[in-house]
Coordinates of C-alpha atoms in Angstrom, one line a residue:
Chain A
M1374 CA -26.9 -13.2 -65.5
I1375 CA -24.4 -12.0 -63.1
K1376 CA -24.3 -9.1 -61.8
I1377 CA -21.4 -8.2 -59.2
E1378 CA -22.5 -4.4 -58.1
N1379 CA -19.7 -2.0 -55.3
V1380 CA -19.3 -5.5 -53.4
T1381 CA -16.4 -4.8 -51.1
K1382 CA -15.4 -7.9 -48.7
K1383 CA -13.2 -7.0 -45.7
F1384 CA -12.5 -10.5 -43.2
P1385 CA -12.4 -9.7 -39.7
G1386 CA -9.0 -8.4 -38.4
M1387 CA -7.9 -7.8 -41.7
E1388 CA -6.8 -4.1 -42.4
I1389 CA -6.9 -4.3 -45.8
P1390 CA -10.5 -5.3 -47.6
A1391 CA -9.6 -8.5 -49.8
V1392 CA -12.1 -7.0 -52.5
K1393 CA -12.4 -3.5 -53.0
D1394 CA -15.7 -1.9 -54.9
L1395 CA -15.7 -4.3 -57.0
N1396 CA -18.0 -4.3 -60.2
L1397 CA -18.5 -7.0 -63.2
E1398 CA -20.6 -8.2 -65.5
I1399 CA -20.9 -11.5 -66.5
K1400 CA -23.4 -12.2 -69.5
E1401 CA -25.5 -15.6 -70.0
G1402 CA -23.5 -18.9 -71.6
D1403 CA -20.3 -16.8 -71.3
I1404 CA -17.2 -18.5 -69.5
C1405 CA -15.6 -15.2 -67.4
V1406 CA -12.0 -16.1 -66.4
L1407 CA -10.4 -14.3 -63.4
V1408 CA -7.1 -14.4 -63.2
G1409 CA -4.0 -12.3 -61.0
P1410 CA -1.6 -13.2 -58.9
S1411 CA -2.4 -14.9 -55.5
G1412 CA -4.1 -13.2 -53.1
C1413 CA -5.5 -10.8 -55.2
G1414 CA -9.0 -11.8 -55.0
K1415 CA -10.3 -13.5 -56.6
T1416 CA -11.4 -17.0 -55.3
T1417 CA -12.8 -14.5 -53.1
T1418 CA -14.9 -13.2 -55.4
M1419 CA -16.2 -16.2 -56.9
K1420 CA -17.2 -17.2 -53.4
M1421 CA -19.0 -14.0 -52.3
I1422 CA -21.5 -15.3 -55.3
N1423 CA -22.6 -18.7 -53.8
R1424 CA -22.1 -16.5 -50.7
I1425 CA -19.2 -19.1 -49.2
H1426 CA -18.2 -15.5 -48.3
E1427 CA -21.0 -12.7 -47.5
P1428 CA -19.9 -9.5 -49.4
T1429 CA -19.2 -7.2 -46.7
S1430 CA -21.2 -4.1 -48.7
G1431 CA -22.5 -4.1 -52.5
S1432 CA -24.9 -6.2 -54.1
I1433 CA -25.0 -9.1 -56.0
Y1434 CA -28.0 -10.2 -58.6
I1435 CA -28.5 -13.2 -60.4
D1436 CA -30.8 -13.0 -63.1
G1437 CA -32.2 -9.8 -62.1
Q1438 CA -32.8 -11.4 -58.3
D1439 CA -30.4 -10.5 -55.3
A1440 CA -28.3 -13.4 -54.0
L1441 CA -28.1 -11.5 -50.8
K1442 CA -31.7 -11.9 -50.4
M1443 CA -32.3 -15.3 -51.5
N1444 CA -31.9 -18.5 -49.3
P1445 CA -28.8 -19.5 -49.8
I1446 CA -28.6 -23.2 -49.7
K1447 CA -31.6 -23.2 -52.6
L1448 CA -29.3 -20.2 -54.4
R1449 CA -26.2 -23.1 -54.0
L1450 CA -28.4 -26.0 -55.3
D1451 CA -28.4 -23.9 -58.7
I1452 CA -25.4 -22.7 -58.6
G1453 CA -22.3 -25.6 -59.9
Y1454 CA -19.2 -25.5 -57.6
V1455 CA -15.9 -27.5 -58.8
I1456 CA -13.3 -26.3 -55.9
Q1457 CA -9.1 -26.2 -56.4
E1458 CA -8.8 -29.1 -54.5
I1459 CA -12.0 -31.0 -56.0
G1460 CA -12.8 -32.1 -52.7
L1461 CA -14.9 -35.0 -53.7
F1462 CA -16.4 -37.5 -51.0
P1463 CA -13.5 -39.9 -50.2
H1464 CA -16.5 -42.2 -48.3
M1465 CA -18.6 -42.2 -51.1
T1466 CA -18.3 -44.1 -54.3
I1467 CA -18.3 -42.0 -57.7
E1468 CA -22.0 -42.7 -58.4
E1469 CA -22.3 -41.7 -54.8
N1470 CA -20.5 -38.2 -55.2
V1471 CA -21.9 -37.3 -58.6
A1472 CA -25.6 -37.8 -57.2
T1473 CA -25.0 -35.4 -54.0
V1474 CA -27.2 -32.3 -55.5
P1475 CA -29.6 -34.7 -57.5
N1476 CA -29.7 -36.1 -53.8
E1477 CA -30.2 -33.1 -52.1
K1478 CA -32.7 -31.9 -54.6
K1479 CA -34.5 -34.6 -53.1
W1480 CA -34.8 -36.2 -56.9
P1481 CA -36.4 -39.9 -57.6
K1482 CA -33.7 -42.9 -57.4
E1483 CA -33.8 -44.3 -61.0
K1484 CA -34.4 -39.8 -62.6
T1485 CA -30.7 -39.6 -60.7
K1486 CA -29.4 -43.1 -61.8
K1487 CA -29.9 -41.8 -65.2
K1488 CA -28.6 -38.4 -64.6
V1489 CA -25.5 -40.0 -62.8
A1490 CA -24.6 -42.5 -65.8
E1491 CA -25.1 -39.5 -68.6
M1492 CA -23.0 -36.8 -66.5
L1493 CA -20.1 -39.9 -66.1
T1494 CA -20.4 -40.5 -70.0
L1495 CA -19.5 -36.7 -70.6
V1496 CA -17.2 -36.3 -68.9
G1497 CA -15.0 -39.3 -70.4
L1498 CA -15.6 -41.8 -67.9
D1499 CA -17.1 -45.6 -68.2
P1500 CA -20.1 -45.2 -65.4
E1501 CA -20.1 -49.6 -65.1
L1502 CA -16.0 -49.1 -64.8
H1503 CA -15.7 -46.3 -62.4
G1504 CA -19.1 -45.9 -61.1
K1505 CA -19.2 -48.1 -58.0
R1506 CA -14.7 -47.1 -57.1
Y1507 CA -14.0 -44.5 -54.7
P1508 CA -12.1 -41.3 -55.7
S1509 CA -8.8 -43.1 -53.8
E1510 CA -9.0 -45.7 -56.8
L1511 CA -8.8 -42.9 -59.8
S1512 CA -5.9 -40.9 -60.9
G1513 CA -6.0 -37.2 -60.7
G1514 CA -7.2 -36.5 -64.3
Q1515 CA -10.2 -39.1 -63.8
R1516 CA -11.2 -37.4 -60.0
Q1517 CA -11.2 -33.6 -61.7
R1518 CA -13.7 -35.2 -64.6
V1519 CA -15.8 -36.6 -61.7
G1520 CA -15.2 -33.2 -59.6
V1521 CA -17.2 -31.6 -62.9
A1522 CA -19.9 -34.3 -63.6
R1523 CA -20.7 -33.7 -60.2
A1524 CA -20.7 -29.7 -60.5
M1525 CA -23.2 -30.3 -63.2
A1526 CA -25.4 -33.3 -62.7
T1527 CA -28.6 -31.3 -61.9
D1528 CA -27.7 -28.8 -64.8
P1529 CA -27.3 -25.7 -63.3
P1530 CA -27.6 -22.4 -65.2
I1531 CA -24.6 -21.1 -63.6
M1532 CA -20.8 -22.5 -62.4
L1533 CA -17.7 -21.6 -60.0
M1534 CA -14.8 -23.3 -60.9
D1535 CA -11.8 -22.2 -59.3
E1536 CA -8.9 -23.9 -60.5
P1537 CA -10.6 -27.2 -61.5
F1538 CA -7.4 -28.3 -63.8
G1539 CA -5.1 -27.3 -61.2
A1540 CA -3.6 -30.2 -60.0
V1541 CA -2.8 -32.8 -63.3
D1542 CA 0.0 -32.6 -65.7
P1543 CA 0.2 -30.1 -68.6
I1544 CA -0.8 -32.7 -70.9
T1545 CA -4.0 -34.0 -69.2
R1546 CA -4.5 -30.4 -68.3
A1547 CA -4.7 -29.6 -72.4
K1548 CA -7.2 -33.2 -72.5
L1549 CA -9.3 -31.9 -69.9
Q1550 CA -9.6 -28.1 -71.1
N1551 CA -10.6 -29.3 -74.6
E1552 CA -13.1 -31.9 -73.2
F1553 CA -14.4 -28.8 -71.3
L1554 CA -14.7 -26.3 -74.2
R1555 CA -16.4 -29.3 -76.2
I1556 CA -19.1 -30.2 -73.6
Q1557 CA -19.7 -25.8 -72.9
E1558 CA -20.1 -25.1 -76.3
R1559 CA -23.2 -27.8 -76.1
V1560 CA -24.6 -26.6 -72.7
G1561 CA -23.5 -22.8 -73.0
K1562 CA -23.7 -22.6 -69.2
T1563 CA -22.5 -19.2 -67.6
I1564 CA -19.2 -19.9 -65.9
V1565 CA -16.9 -18.4 -63.7
F1566 CA -13.4 -19.6 -64.0
V1567 CA -10.9 -19.2 -61.3
T1568 CA -7.2 -19.2 -62.5
H1569 CA -3.6 -18.2 -62.0
D1570 CA -2.9 -19.4 -64.9
I1571 CA -2.8 -16.5 -67.8
D1572 CA -2.9 -19.3 -70.5
E1573 CA -5.6 -21.0 -69.4
A1574 CA -7.5 -17.8 -69.2
I1575 CA -6.6 -16.7 -72.5
K1576 CA -8.0 -20.4 -73.8
M1577 CA -10.9 -20.8 -72.0
G1578 CA -12.2 -17.3 -71.3
D1579 CA -14.7 -15.8 -73.8
T1580 CA -13.7 -12.3 -71.2
I1581 CA -11.0 -12.0 -68.6
A1582 CA -11.0 -10.3 -65.8
V1583 CA -7.5 -9.5 -64.6
M1584 CA -7.4 -8.1 -60.6
R1585 CA -4.4 -7.1 -58.6
D1586 CA -4.6 -6.4 -54.8
G1587 CA -8.6 -6.9 -54.9
E1588 CA -9.4 -4.3 -57.6
L1589 CA -10.5 -5.2 -61.2
V1590 CA -8.1 -4.0 -63.6
Q1591 CA -9.4 -5.0 -66.6
H1592 CA -12.2 -6.8 -68.1
A1593 CA -12.0 -7.7 -71.8
S1594 CA -12.2 -10.5 -74.2
P1595 CA -8.9 -12.7 -74.6
N1596 CA -8.3 -11.0 -78.1
D1597 CA -8.6 -7.4 -76.5
L1598 CA -6.5 -8.3 -73.8
L1599 CA -3.8 -9.2 -75.7
S1600 CA -4.0 -6.3 -78.4
A1601 CA -5.1 -3.3 -75.6
P1602 CA -3.6 -4.4 -72.1
A1603 CA -4.9 -1.5 -69.9
D1604 CA -1.7 -0.7 -68.1
E1605 CA 2.1 -2.2 -67.4
F1606 CA 0.2 -4.4 -65.0
V1607 CA -1.7 -6.2 -67.3
S1608 CA 1.0 -6.3 -70.6
S1609 CA 3.1 -7.6 -67.8
L1610 CA 0.8 -10.4 -66.7
V1611 CA 0.0 -11.5 -70.6
G1612 CA 3.6 -10.8 -71.1
R1613 CA 6.2 -10.5 -74.1
N1614 CA 5.4 -13.0 -76.9
R1615 CA 1.9 -12.5 -77.5
S1616 CA 1.8 -13.8 -80.9
I1617 CA 2.3 -17.4 -79.4
K1618 CA -0.1 -16.3 -76.6
R1619 CA -2.6 -16.2 -79.5
L1620 CA -1.5 -19.7 -80.5
H1621 CA -4.2 -20.3 -77.8
L1622 CA -7.1 -18.4 -79.1
I1623 CA -7.0 -20.3 -82.6
R1624 CA -8.7 -24.1 -82.6
I1625 CA -6.6 -26.1 -85.1
R1626 CA -10.3 -26.8 -87.3
E1627 CA -10.4 -23.2 -88.1
I1628 CA -7.1 -23.4 -90.0
L1629 CA -7.7 -27.0 -91.1
S1630 CA -9.6 -26.8 -93.9
D1631 CA -7.4 -23.7 -95.2
L1632 CA -4.9 -26.0 -95.8
D1633 CA -3.8 -27.8 -99.0
R1634 CA -2.4 -31.5 -97.9
P1635 CA -1.9 -34.5 -99.5
K1636 CA -4.5 -37.5 -98.8
P1637 CA -3.7 -40.4 -96.9
A1638 CA -2.7 -43.5 -97.7
K1639 CA -4.4 -46.8 -97.2
V1640 CA -3.1 -49.7 -95.3
D1641 CA -3.5 -51.6 -98.5
T1642 CA -2.0 -49.2 -101.5
S1643 CA 1.1 -50.4 -103.1
V1644 CA 4.4 -49.8 -102.1
D1645 CA 4.9 -48.2 -105.8
D1646 CA 2.2 -45.7 -105.7
I1647 CA 3.5 -43.5 -102.6
R1648 CA 7.0 -43.7 -103.6
K1649 CA 5.4 -42.0 -107.1
Q1650 CA 3.6 -39.9 -105.2
L1651 CA 6.4 -38.9 -102.7
D1652 CA 8.6 -38.7 -105.9
E1653 CA 6.2 -36.2 -107.5
S1654 CA 5.5 -34.0 -104.7
D1655 CA 8.0 -32.0 -102.1
I1656 CA 6.7 -33.8 -99.2
R1657 CA 8.7 -36.3 -97.6
S1658 CA 6.0 -38.5 -95.8
V1659 CA 2.7 -39.7 -95.9
M1660 CA 0.3 -40.5 -93.5
V1661 CA -1.7 -43.8 -93.9
V1662 CA -5.2 -44.7 -92.4
D1663 CA -7.0 -47.6 -92.7
R1664 CA -10.5 -49.0 -94.3
D1665 CA -12.6 -46.6 -91.5
N1666 CA -10.5 -43.6 -91.8
K1667 CA -8.6 -44.7 -88.7
L1668 CA -5.0 -43.2 -88.1
K1669 CA -2.4 -45.7 -88.5
G1670 CA 0.7 -44.0 -88.9
I1671 CA 3.2 -42.5 -91.1
I1672 CA 5.5 -43.7 -94.0
G1673 CA 8.5 -41.4 -94.8
I1674 CA 10.9 -41.4 -97.6
N1675 CA 13.6 -43.4 -96.1
D1676 CA 11.2 -45.8 -94.4
L1677 CA 10.7 -47.1 -98.3
K1678 CA 14.4 -47.5 -98.7
K1679 CA 15.2 -49.7 -95.6
K1680 CA 12.5 -52.2 -95.3
T1681 CA 10.6 -54.3 -97.8
G1682 CA 7.1 -55.5 -98.8
E1683 CA 4.1 -54.9 -101.2
Q1684 CA 1.9 -52.9 -99.6
A1685 CA 1.3 -49.8 -97.3
A1686 CA 0.9 -51.4 -93.9
D1687 CA 4.7 -53.1 -94.0
Y1688 CA 6.2 -49.6 -93.4
I1689 CA 3.8 -47.7 -91.4
Q1690 CA 6.0 -46.1 -88.4
E1691 CA 3.3 -45.7 -85.8
L1692 CA 2.9 -41.9 -84.4
D1693 CA 3.6 -41.3 -80.7
Q1694 CA 0.7 -38.6 -80.2
S1695 CA -2.0 -37.2 -82.0
V1696 CA -4.5 -34.3 -81.7
T1697 CA -7.8 -33.7 -81.7
S1698 CA -9.1 -31.2 -84.2
D1699 CA -10.8 -29.3 -81.4
A1700 CA -7.3 -28.6 -79.7
T1701 CA -5.3 -25.2 -80.1
L1702 CA -3.0 -24.4 -82.0
N1703 CA -0.7 -24.0 -78.7
D1704 CA -1.3 -27.8 -77.8
A1705 CA -0.5 -28.6 -81.5
L1706 CA 2.5 -26.7 -80.8
S1707 CA 3.4 -28.3 -77.6
V1708 CA 2.8 -31.6 -79.1
M1709 CA 5.6 -31.1 -82.0
L1710 CA 8.1 -30.0 -79.1
E1711 CA 7.7 -32.8 -76.9
C1712 CA 7.8 -35.1 -80.0
G1713 CA 10.9 -33.6 -81.9
E1714 CA 8.7 -33.1 -85.0
G1715 CA 7.7 -30.7 -87.4
Y1716 CA 4.3 -32.2 -87.7
V1717 CA 1.4 -33.4 -85.7
A1718 CA -2.0 -35.3 -87.1
V1719 CA -4.6 -34.4 -86.0
V1720 CA -7.9 -36.8 -85.5
N1721 CA -11.6 -36.4 -84.3
E1722 CA -12.8 -38.2 -81.2
D1723 CA -13.2 -41.6 -82.8
D1724 CA -9.5 -41.6 -84.0
Q1725 CA -10.5 -41.3 -87.8
Y1726 CA -7.8 -38.8 -89.5
Q1727 CA -8.8 -35.2 -90.2
G1728 CA -5.3 -33.6 -92.0
T1729 CA -2.2 -32.8 -91.1
I1730 CA -0.5 -29.6 -88.7
T1731 CA 2.8 -28.2 -89.4
L1732 CA 5.3 -25.7 -87.9
G1733 CA 5.1 -23.8 -90.9
D1734 CA 1.4 -23.2 -90.5
L1735 CA 1.9 -22.4 -87.2
L1736 CA 4.5 -19.5 -88.2
N1737 CA 2.0 -18.6 -91.1
V1738 CA -0.9 -17.6 -88.3
V1739 CA 1.6 -16.3 -86.1
K1740 CA 2.9 -14.1 -89.0
E1741 CA -0.8 -13.1 -90.1
D1742 CA -1.5 -11.4 -86.8
E1743 CA 1.3 -9.3 -86.7
Chain B
M734 CA -24.9 -65.4 -45.4
A735 CA -24.4 -68.2 -43.1
K736 CA -20.8 -68.0 -44.5
T737 CA -20.2 -64.7 -43.1
L738 CA -22.2 -64.8 -40.2
F739 CA -19.5 -67.7 -39.4
R740 CA -16.8 -65.9 -39.9
W741 CA -18.0 -63.4 -37.8
L742 CA -18.4 -65.7 -35.1
F743 CA -15.9 -68.1 -35.2
V744 CA -13.1 -66.4 -33.5
P745 CA -16.0 -65.2 -30.4
L746 CA -16.8 -68.8 -30.1
L747 CA -13.4 -70.0 -29.8
L748 CA -12.9 -67.7 -27.1
I749 CA -16.1 -68.3 -25.0
A750 CA -15.1 -71.8 -25.5
A751 CA -12.1 -71.2 -23.7
G752 CA -13.4 -69.5 -21.1
I753 CA -15.7 -72.2 -20.3
V754 CA -12.5 -74.5 -20.3
I755 CA -10.9 -72.8 -18.1
S756 CA -13.9 -72.6 -15.8
V757 CA -14.4 -75.8 -16.0
Y758 CA -11.0 -76.9 -15.3
T759 CA -10.0 -75.2 -12.7
V760 CA -13.8 -76.2 -10.6
N761 CA -13.5 -79.8 -11.3
N762 CA -9.5 -79.8 -10.4
P763 CA -9.2 -77.2 -7.5
T764 CA -6.0 -77.6 -5.9
D765 CA -6.8 -77.5 -2.3
S766 CA -10.1 -77.0 -0.6
L767 CA -9.9 -73.3 -0.4
V768 CA -9.3 -72.9 -3.7
A769 CA -12.9 -75.1 -4.4
R770 CA -14.8 -73.2 -2.2
A771 CA -13.6 -69.9 -4.2
L772 CA -14.3 -71.7 -7.7
T773 CA -17.4 -73.0 -7.8
Y774 CA -19.7 -72.6 -11.2
D775 CA -22.2 -70.0 -9.0
S776 CA -19.4 -68.0 -7.7
I777 CA -17.9 -67.6 -11.6
L778 CA -20.9 -66.7 -13.4
K779 CA -22.2 -64.1 -10.3
S780 CA -18.4 -62.3 -11.3
L781 CA -18.9 -62.6 -14.9
R782 CA -22.6 -61.2 -15.0
E783 CA -21.4 -58.3 -13.0
H784 CA -18.1 -57.8 -14.9
L785 CA -20.4 -57.8 -17.8
W786 CA -23.1 -55.6 -16.6
L787 CA -20.5 -52.5 -15.5
M788 CA -18.6 -52.8 -19.0
L789 CA -21.9 -52.7 -20.7
V790 CA -23.7 -50.2 -19.1
S791 CA -20.5 -47.7 -18.6
M792 CA -19.7 -48.4 -22.0
I793 CA -23.2 -47.8 -23.6
G794 CA -23.4 -44.5 -21.5
A795 CA -19.7 -43.5 -22.3
I796 CA -20.7 -44.1 -26.1
V797 CA -23.5 -42.1 -26.1
V798 CA -22.7 -39.0 -23.8
G799 CA -18.8 -39.3 -25.1
V800 CA -19.9 -38.9 -28.8
L801 CA -22.8 -36.4 -28.5
V802 CA -20.9 -34.2 -26.6
G803 CA -17.9 -34.3 -29.3
I804 CA -20.1 -33.6 -31.9
M805 CA -21.2 -30.3 -29.6
L806 CA -17.6 -29.2 -29.4
S807 CA -17.0 -29.4 -32.8
R808 CA -19.5 -27.4 -34.0
P809 CA -17.9 -24.0 -35.3
K810 CA -19.6 -21.8 -32.3
L811 CA -18.2 -24.1 -29.6
Y812 CA -14.8 -24.7 -31.2
Y813 CA -13.0 -23.1 -28.8
L814 CA -14.1 -24.6 -25.7
G815 CA -13.7 -27.9 -27.4
R816 CA -10.2 -27.3 -27.8
G817 CA -10.6 -26.3 -24.0
V818 CA -11.9 -29.5 -23.0
E819 CA -10.0 -31.3 -25.3
N820 CA -6.8 -30.2 -23.4
V821 CA -8.4 -31.1 -19.7
V822 CA -9.5 -34.5 -21.2
N823 CA -5.8 -35.3 -22.0
V824 CA -5.0 -34.0 -18.2
G825 CA -8.0 -36.4 -16.8
Q826 CA -6.6 -39.5 -18.4
T827 CA -3.5 -39.2 -17.0
I828 CA -5.3 -39.7 -13.3
P829 CA -4.7 -43.5 -12.2
S830 CA -8.1 -45.6 -12.8
L831 CA -7.7 -46.6 -8.6
A832 CA -7.9 -43.1 -7.7
I833 CA -10.5 -42.0 -9.7
L834 CA -12.8 -45.2 -8.2
A835 CA -11.1 -43.9 -4.5
L836 CA -12.3 -40.3 -5.0
F837 CA -15.9 -41.3 -5.8
F838 CA -16.0 -43.8 -3.1
T839 CA -15.1 -40.8 -0.6
I840 CA -17.9 -38.5 -2.2
I841 CA -20.6 -40.7 -3.3
G842 CA -20.0 -44.6 -1.3
L843 CA -20.2 -47.7 -2.3
G844 CA -21.5 -50.0 -4.9
F845 CA -22.4 -51.0 -8.3
R846 CA -23.8 -47.2 -9.3
V847 CA -21.0 -45.9 -8.2
A848 CA -18.6 -48.1 -10.2
V849 CA -20.4 -47.8 -12.9
F850 CA -20.5 -43.7 -13.0
A851 CA -16.8 -43.6 -12.3
L852 CA -16.1 -46.6 -14.9
F853 CA -18.4 -44.1 -17.3
L854 CA -16.4 -41.3 -16.4
Y855 CA -13.3 -42.9 -17.2
S856 CA -14.3 -44.5 -20.6
I857 CA -15.6 -41.4 -22.1
L858 CA -12.8 -39.5 -22.4
P859 CA -10.9 -41.6 -25.6
I860 CA -14.1 -41.0 -27.3
L861 CA -15.2 -37.9 -26.4
R862 CA -11.4 -36.5 -27.5
N863 CA -11.4 -38.9 -30.5
T864 CA -15.2 -37.5 -32.0
F865 CA -14.1 -34.1 -31.8
A866 CA -10.4 -34.7 -33.1
G867 CA -12.4 -36.8 -36.2
I868 CA -14.5 -34.3 -36.9
I869 CA -12.6 -31.4 -36.6
N870 CA -10.2 -33.2 -39.0
V871 CA -12.3 -33.4 -41.8
P872 CA -10.5 -31.8 -44.6
D873 CA -11.9 -27.6 -45.1
S874 CA -12.1 -28.5 -49.0
I875 CA -14.3 -31.1 -48.6
I876 CA -16.5 -29.7 -46.0
E877 CA -16.1 -26.5 -48.4
S878 CA -17.1 -28.1 -51.2
A879 CA -20.3 -29.8 -49.8
R880 CA -21.4 -26.4 -48.5
G881 CA -21.2 -24.7 -51.9
M882 CA -23.5 -27.8 -53.4
G883 CA -25.9 -26.7 -50.8
M884 CA -26.3 -29.0 -48.2
S885 CA -27.4 -27.8 -45.2
P886 CA -25.1 -28.0 -42.1
F887 CA -27.1 -31.2 -40.4
R888 CA -26.5 -32.7 -43.8
I889 CA -23.2 -31.9 -44.2
L890 CA -22.5 -33.7 -40.5
T891 CA -24.3 -36.7 -40.9
L892 CA -23.4 -37.7 -44.5
I893 CA -19.9 -36.3 -44.8
E894 CA -18.6 -35.5 -41.5
L895 CA -19.5 -38.3 -38.8
P896 CA -18.8 -41.3 -41.5
L897 CA -15.3 -39.9 -41.9
A898 CA -14.9 -39.7 -38.6
F899 CA -16.2 -42.8 -37.8
P900 CA -12.9 -44.6 -37.9
I901 CA -11.6 -42.5 -35.1
I902 CA -14.3 -42.7 -33.3
V903 CA -14.4 -46.4 -33.2
A904 CA -10.5 -46.4 -31.9
G905 CA -11.4 -44.2 -29.4
I906 CA -14.2 -46.8 -28.6
R907 CA -11.3 -49.4 -28.3
T908 CA -9.5 -47.8 -26.1
A909 CA -12.2 -46.9 -23.9
I910 CA -13.1 -51.2 -23.7
V911 CA -9.4 -51.7 -22.7
I912 CA -9.0 -48.9 -20.1
N913 CA -12.5 -49.7 -18.8
V914 CA -11.6 -53.6 -18.5
G915 CA -8.8 -53.1 -16.4
A916 CA -10.7 -50.7 -14.3
A917 CA -13.2 -52.7 -14.2
T918 CA -12.0 -55.3 -12.1
L919 CA -10.5 -52.5 -9.4
A920 CA -14.7 -52.4 -9.1
T921 CA -14.4 -54.9 -6.4
F922 CA -12.5 -52.3 -4.1
I923 CA -16.0 -49.9 -3.7
A924 CA -18.0 -53.7 -3.3
A925 CA -19.1 -53.7 -7.0
G926 CA -18.3 -57.4 -7.8
G927 CA -17.0 -58.5 -10.9
L928 CA -13.8 -60.5 -11.8
G929 CA -11.8 -58.4 -9.8
E930 CA -13.5 -59.6 -7.0
L931 CA -12.2 -63.2 -8.3
I932 CA -8.2 -61.7 -8.1
V933 CA -8.7 -60.0 -4.8
I934 CA -10.1 -63.1 -3.4
G935 CA -7.0 -65.2 -4.8
L936 CA -4.6 -62.7 -4.0
S937 CA -5.9 -62.5 -0.1
L938 CA -5.6 -66.2 -0.3
R939 CA -2.4 -66.4 -2.2
R940 CA -3.7 -69.0 -4.8
D941 CA -2.7 -68.5 -8.4
M942 CA -5.2 -70.6 -9.7
I943 CA -8.0 -68.1 -8.5
V944 CA -6.4 -65.0 -9.2
L945 CA -5.3 -66.7 -13.1
T946 CA -9.2 -67.3 -13.4
G947 CA -10.2 -63.9 -13.2
A948 CA -8.0 -62.4 -15.2
S949 CA -8.0 -65.0 -18.0
L950 CA -12.0 -64.3 -18.3
A951 CA -11.6 -60.3 -18.0
A952 CA -9.3 -60.4 -20.6
L953 CA -11.3 -62.9 -22.9
T954 CA -14.4 -60.4 -22.4
A955 CA -12.2 -57.5 -23.7
I956 CA -10.7 -59.3 -26.6
I957 CA -14.2 -60.3 -27.5
L958 CA -15.6 -56.8 -27.3
D959 CA -12.9 -55.6 -28.9
Y960 CA -13.2 -58.2 -32.5
L961 CA -16.8 -57.3 -32.4
I962 CA -16.4 -53.9 -32.9
G963 CA -13.4 -54.0 -34.9
Q964 CA -15.7 -56.3 -37.6
V965 CA -18.1 -53.6 -37.6
E966 CA -15.8 -50.8 -38.9
A967 CA -14.4 -53.2 -41.3
K968 CA -17.8 -54.0 -42.4
V969 CA -18.6 -50.1 -42.6
V970 CA -15.5 -48.6 -43.5
K971 CA -15.1 -49.6 -47.3
W972 CA -13.4 -46.2 -48.6
V973 CA -9.9 -46.7 -47.1

């Protein structure tokens, strides 16, 4: 899909080229993450694909066509673009921002309007609620969502993303990453993703291209990168605790089905039944769901002693946090650490209970790996 | 609709009413015969008309030329020239307006056109400088994402750069108005008339009433124009 051949970029007035004789091939539907320390040429490489920077020498092919011979404006209209600072237009409403490329492509108004609403919904924003607002009225996480929606508005086959989830807190970032992967599963775009965070690279990438001083050091799948780093530099980049990094690679739903977990109690289950259930097994708590299977909270053995009441509903302790089943095991681990608990409840998008992951499960996964 | 129009016009109408009250009062209550001869409805209207023409013609010219040249200098190819011009403009701004009028008087001569031209040149400076600075200061990340999404340089200018620079350009225009209204009162020294004429007559006859009438009418004109432009700005800029 994207083929970079012998590309070199030298900025005027600089002795050393920013990118040196780079060869890289990215398959259709893959997320290729360019990773490396700052100044390694990863952003420059990405920006040569849509010709924000022109290569000094070499060629770039998109779908077999020579990108350097195409009209740059036409080329860019078919490549989604999200940059580090998001670059939302502050004087335009969220709707107008997302409609940028449709307007450049001169889509009819009705079609644009429908598409904008669709895109905002896709990234989890309410078109009614947020559409007429200005970027300054949104939170950092919401702005990043708008950036993604804007880049995808005309459904370009290729997307370039330069640290699109950079400027938000870790929890919001993990959420945005998961949501984006969920969207990508559906749309299957070819994505060039730039980051300096190796954890993000391992989580997001189908392939990872490690760069240093303008040169490609290794281009491999996350698994291969972790198990067979090409040289000292790559192994120092991925770090020592590789088994923990593997937790980025596994989604909760992949291990959830193999786990044998007690059924959750309903809100109207009688206390005696719960007590019996807990006494008969070695578990010390049970999750509680309502009639729609939505997660309500947890009841521990100690809670049963403290309070009085007849139904489960009287004993429920609310949970601070839960994770969705498409989050990675690493996300589950960070939630556990944050809440100081040895478990975390797993729900689906509609907050319906799916199961529970414990610290022991994570240990088992890491152990199997080694 | 009628309500917003009323709100728009309320302050200007109040100020105009104030001007009329001042004129009517001074014409009907002259302190002596000298004042009575200098302050008639005809003389006040003539001065006001000349004053407005001086201001309007020079301001419109300055806005058109200042904004266009400012845009041109902000283009990447002319960027360094733009920086140079910005410095020259900043120096030019420090020359007193009376000196500029005197300079033009010695070079071109007397009359309305010379005064308009001098006012025009003097008012261009803040507008040009602010247009240039406003466009140059649009964050790179915004320009780059516009470019990356396939906008042409012209579309970026009209849809992104100018709207974002608009508040700064308007600030320049308001500065220019304040300068212009002050400098316009000096036009009388090169025989171009205006409210300055009343002030100069008042000063030479040592009659405060004439001076105050001319000065207050000039001030009211400036406040009205500034208010109207402020209203336009508030109407356009909704995103801050």
